[in-house]
Short mmCIF file of C-alpha atoms in Angstrom, two decimals:
data_model
loop_
_atom_site.label_atom_id
_atom_site.label_comp_id
_atom_site.label_asym_id
_atom_site.label_seq_id
_atom_site.Cartn_x
_atom_site.Cartn_y
_atom_site.Cartn_z
CA UNK A 28 0.00 0.00 0.00
CA UNK A 29 1.33 3.42 -0.92
CA UNK A 30 1.18 5.39 2.35
CA UNK A 31 1.15 8.78 0.64
CA UNK A 32 -1.86 7.74 -1.46
CA UNK A 33 -3.75 6.55 1.64
CA UNK A 34 -2.83 9.74 3.51
CA UNK A 35 -4.07 11.82 0.58
CA UNK A 36 -7.35 9.88 0.55
CA UNK A 37 -7.72 10.26 4.31
CA UNK A 38 -7.65 14.05 3.89
CA UNK A 39 -10.92 13.67 2.00
CA UNK A 40 -10.59 15.98 -1.02
CA UNK A 41 -11.75 13.11 -3.24
CA UNK A 42 -15.09 13.12 -1.44
CA UNK A 43 -15.89 16.75 -2.23
CA UNK A 44 -14.84 16.41 -5.86
CA UNK A 45 -16.80 13.23 -6.53
CA UNK A 46 -13.92 10.89 -7.20
CA UNK A 47 -14.09 7.11 -7.12
CA UNK A 48 -11.68 5.02 -5.07
CA UNK A 49 -11.27 1.57 -6.59
CA UNK A 50 -9.68 -1.09 -4.40
CA UNK A 51 -8.93 -4.39 -6.11
CA UNK A 52 -7.17 -7.52 -4.99
CA UNK A 53 -7.58 -11.17 -4.15
CA UNK A 54 -9.87 -12.56 -1.48
CA UNK A 55 -8.58 -11.73 1.97
CA UNK A 56 -6.18 -9.00 0.83
CA UNK A 57 -7.87 -6.30 2.95
CA UNK A 58 -10.09 -4.54 0.41
CA UNK A 59 -13.17 -4.30 2.64
CA UNK A 60 -11.07 -3.41 5.67
CA UNK A 61 -9.42 -0.51 3.81
CA UNK A 62 -12.71 0.70 2.32
CA UNK A 63 -14.35 0.70 5.75
CA UNK A 64 -11.33 2.43 7.29
CA UNK A 65 -11.61 5.21 4.70
CA UNK A 66 -15.36 5.36 5.33
CA UNK A 67 -14.87 5.55 9.08
CA UNK A 68 -12.30 8.31 8.70
CA UNK A 69 -14.73 10.20 6.45
CA UNK A 70 -17.38 9.89 9.20
CA UNK A 71 -14.94 11.31 11.74
CA UNK A 72 -14.46 14.28 9.43
CA UNK A 73 -18.22 14.90 9.35
CA UNK A 74 -19.16 13.13 6.12
CA UNK A 75 -22.08 10.75 5.74
CA UNK A 76 -21.25 7.22 4.60
CA UNK A 77 -23.38 4.32 3.36
CA UNK A 78 -22.04 0.76 2.99
CA UNK A 79 -23.69 -1.67 0.56
CA UNK A 80 -22.66 -5.17 -0.48
CA UNK A 81 -23.20 -5.31 -4.22
CA UNK A 82 -24.26 -9.02 -4.32
CA UNK A 83 -27.16 -8.25 -1.95
CA UNK A 84 -28.15 -5.07 -3.77
CA UNK A 85 -30.44 -6.78 -6.31
CA UNK A 86 -32.70 -8.14 -3.59
CA UNK A 87 -32.74 -4.83 -1.70
CA UNK A 88 -33.65 -2.97 -4.90
CA UNK A 89 -36.54 -5.37 -5.62
CA UNK A 90 -37.89 -4.75 -2.12
CA UNK A 91 -37.57 -0.97 -2.56
CA UNK A 92 -39.37 -1.10 -5.91
CA UNK A 93 -42.09 -3.33 -4.45
CA UNK A 94 -42.63 -0.96 -1.54
CA UNK A 95 -42.69 2.04 -3.86
CA UNK A 96 -39.77 3.64 -2.04
CA UNK A 97 -37.01 3.30 -4.64
CA UNK A 98 -37.23 6.96 -5.71
CA UNK A 99 -37.01 8.22 -2.13
CA UNK A 100 -34.08 5.87 -1.40
CA UNK A 101 -32.29 7.03 -4.56
CA UNK A 102 -32.63 10.69 -3.55
CA UNK A 103 -31.36 9.93 -0.05
CA UNK A 104 -28.42 7.91 -1.40
CA UNK A 105 -27.51 10.72 -3.82
CA UNK A 106 -27.08 13.03 -0.80
CA UNK A 107 -24.72 10.61 0.99
CA UNK A 108 -21.15 11.91 0.87
CA UNK A 109 -19.46 8.51 0.51
CA UNK A 110 -20.98 5.32 -0.88
CA UNK A 111 -19.05 2.09 -0.35
CA UNK A 112 -19.96 -0.64 -2.85
CA UNK A 113 -18.28 -3.77 -1.50
CA UNK A 114 -17.73 -6.99 -3.46
CA UNK A 115 -18.41 -5.33 -6.82
CA UNK A 116 -18.65 -7.86 -9.68
CA UNK A 117 -18.87 -10.86 -7.36
CA UNK A 118 -22.23 -12.04 -8.73
CA UNK A 119 -23.93 -11.56 -12.13
CA UNK A 120 -26.17 -8.53 -12.69
CA UNK A 121 -29.73 -8.86 -13.93
CA UNK A 122 -31.20 -6.20 -16.25
CA UNK A 123 -33.18 -4.30 -13.60
CA UNK A 124 -30.27 -4.22 -11.11
CA UNK A 125 -27.96 -3.05 -13.89
CA UNK A 126 -30.34 -0.17 -14.74
CA UNK A 127 -30.81 0.77 -11.07
CA UNK A 128 -27.06 0.68 -10.44
CA UNK A 129 -26.57 3.07 -13.35
CA UNK A 130 -29.06 5.45 -11.70
CA UNK A 131 -27.14 5.26 -8.40
CA UNK A 132 -23.83 5.95 -10.12
CA UNK A 133 -25.24 8.67 -12.38
CA UNK A 134 -26.65 10.57 -9.39
CA UNK A 135 -23.21 10.56 -7.72
CA UNK A 136 -20.98 11.22 -10.73
CA UNK A 137 -18.60 14.14 -10.11
CA UNK A 138 -20.52 15.24 -7.01
CA UNK A 139 -20.07 12.59 -4.29
CA UNK A 140 -17.34 10.10 -3.40
CA UNK A 141 -17.68 6.39 -4.10
CA UNK A 142 -15.49 3.51 -2.94
CA UNK A 143 -15.65 0.23 -4.84
CA UNK A 144 -13.97 -3.01 -3.77
CA UNK A 145 -13.60 -5.84 -6.24
CA UNK A 146 -11.71 -9.05 -6.85
CA UNK A 147 -12.27 -8.54 -10.57
CA UNK A 148 -9.75 -6.23 -12.25
CA UNK A 149 -11.24 -3.04 -13.72
CA UNK A 150 -10.39 -4.23 -17.25
CA UNK A 151 -13.07 -6.94 -16.89
CA UNK A 152 -15.88 -4.77 -15.49
CA UNK A 153 -17.35 -3.99 -18.91
CA UNK A 154 -17.97 -7.68 -19.52
CA UNK A 155 -19.41 -8.17 -16.02
CA UNK A 156 -21.94 -5.36 -16.44
CA UNK A 157 -23.19 -7.16 -19.52
CA UNK A 158 -25.06 -4.50 -21.48
CA UNK A 159 -22.66 -2.54 -23.72
CA UNK A 160 -24.57 0.75 -23.57
CA UNK A 161 -25.09 0.68 -19.79
CA UNK A 162 -21.51 -0.51 -19.23
CA UNK A 163 -20.16 2.40 -21.29
CA UNK A 164 -22.29 4.90 -19.37
CA UNK A 165 -21.53 3.42 -15.96
CA UNK A 166 -17.78 3.10 -16.47
CA UNK A 167 -17.50 6.53 -18.06
CA UNK A 168 -18.90 8.01 -14.85
CA UNK A 169 -16.93 5.78 -12.47
CA UNK A 170 -13.55 5.90 -14.17
CA UNK A 171 -13.46 9.60 -15.06
CA UNK A 172 -11.88 10.57 -11.73
CA UNK A 173 -10.38 7.59 -9.94
CA UNK A 174 -7.84 6.60 -7.36
CA UNK A 175 -6.84 2.97 -7.85
CA UNK A 176 -5.38 0.78 -5.16
CA UNK A 177 -4.36 -2.80 -5.90
CA UNK A 178 -3.78 -4.89 -2.79
CA UNK A 179 -1.53 -7.91 -2.95
CA UNK A 180 -1.26 -10.55 -0.27
CA UNK A 181 0.51 -13.88 -0.49
CA UNK A 182 -2.10 -15.41 1.82
CA UNK A 183 -5.47 -14.34 3.11
CA UNK A 184 -5.25 -11.82 5.94
CA UNK A 185 -8.26 -13.58 7.49
CA UNK A 186 -6.01 -16.45 8.51
CA UNK A 187 -4.86 -15.67 12.08
CA UNK A 188 -1.43 -17.21 11.44
CA UNK A 189 -0.88 -15.00 8.40
CA UNK A 190 -2.03 -11.84 10.21
CA UNK A 191 0.17 -12.61 13.23
CA UNK A 192 3.25 -12.94 11.04
CA UNK A 193 2.51 -9.62 9.31
CA UNK A 194 2.52 -6.66 11.74
CA UNK A 195 1.34 -4.33 8.93
CA UNK A 196 -1.79 -6.44 8.31
CA UNK A 197 -5.16 -4.97 9.21
CA UNK A 198 -6.65 -6.28 12.47
CA UNK A 199 -9.84 -8.32 11.93
CA UNK A 200 -13.12 -7.04 13.32
CA UNK A 201 -13.19 -7.51 17.06
CA UNK A 202 -9.49 -6.69 17.44
CA UNK A 203 -8.30 -10.31 17.62
#
């Protein structure tokens, strides 16, 4: 991890200018931990933060549409300073989720900060999104102003033996 890049992100200018922070890496490399740390620091600086797991988003969106509250939720989410989309591209997108996700991203483009964590390299996101037109629109908005962090770990940081041998490794939830 480049300390100067993390320090720069911690200062929060990317939030006000609507940049996207993209954190990629293998399972257990610390992507979610880093995204949540940046989100927590943003909260401490007075910013609002929302955390969403992308694989669960489709179900949540169906419920919101069914309850007639999708529009209200979308407006509220657009006002959130930082949106963390964790586990991006982990599961396939259906057509309605793809369209709704474009709305979420479009509302935030160049105005609010977004953090995305993904195991899938950015070069493969277009194929994951599936629809060429929506993929072009979504990625144009997301990748216009980005800070990319690629995490590399020889072994999963979730393994207590690996974390104990690496003093720089993030501490798992619960401080153990």
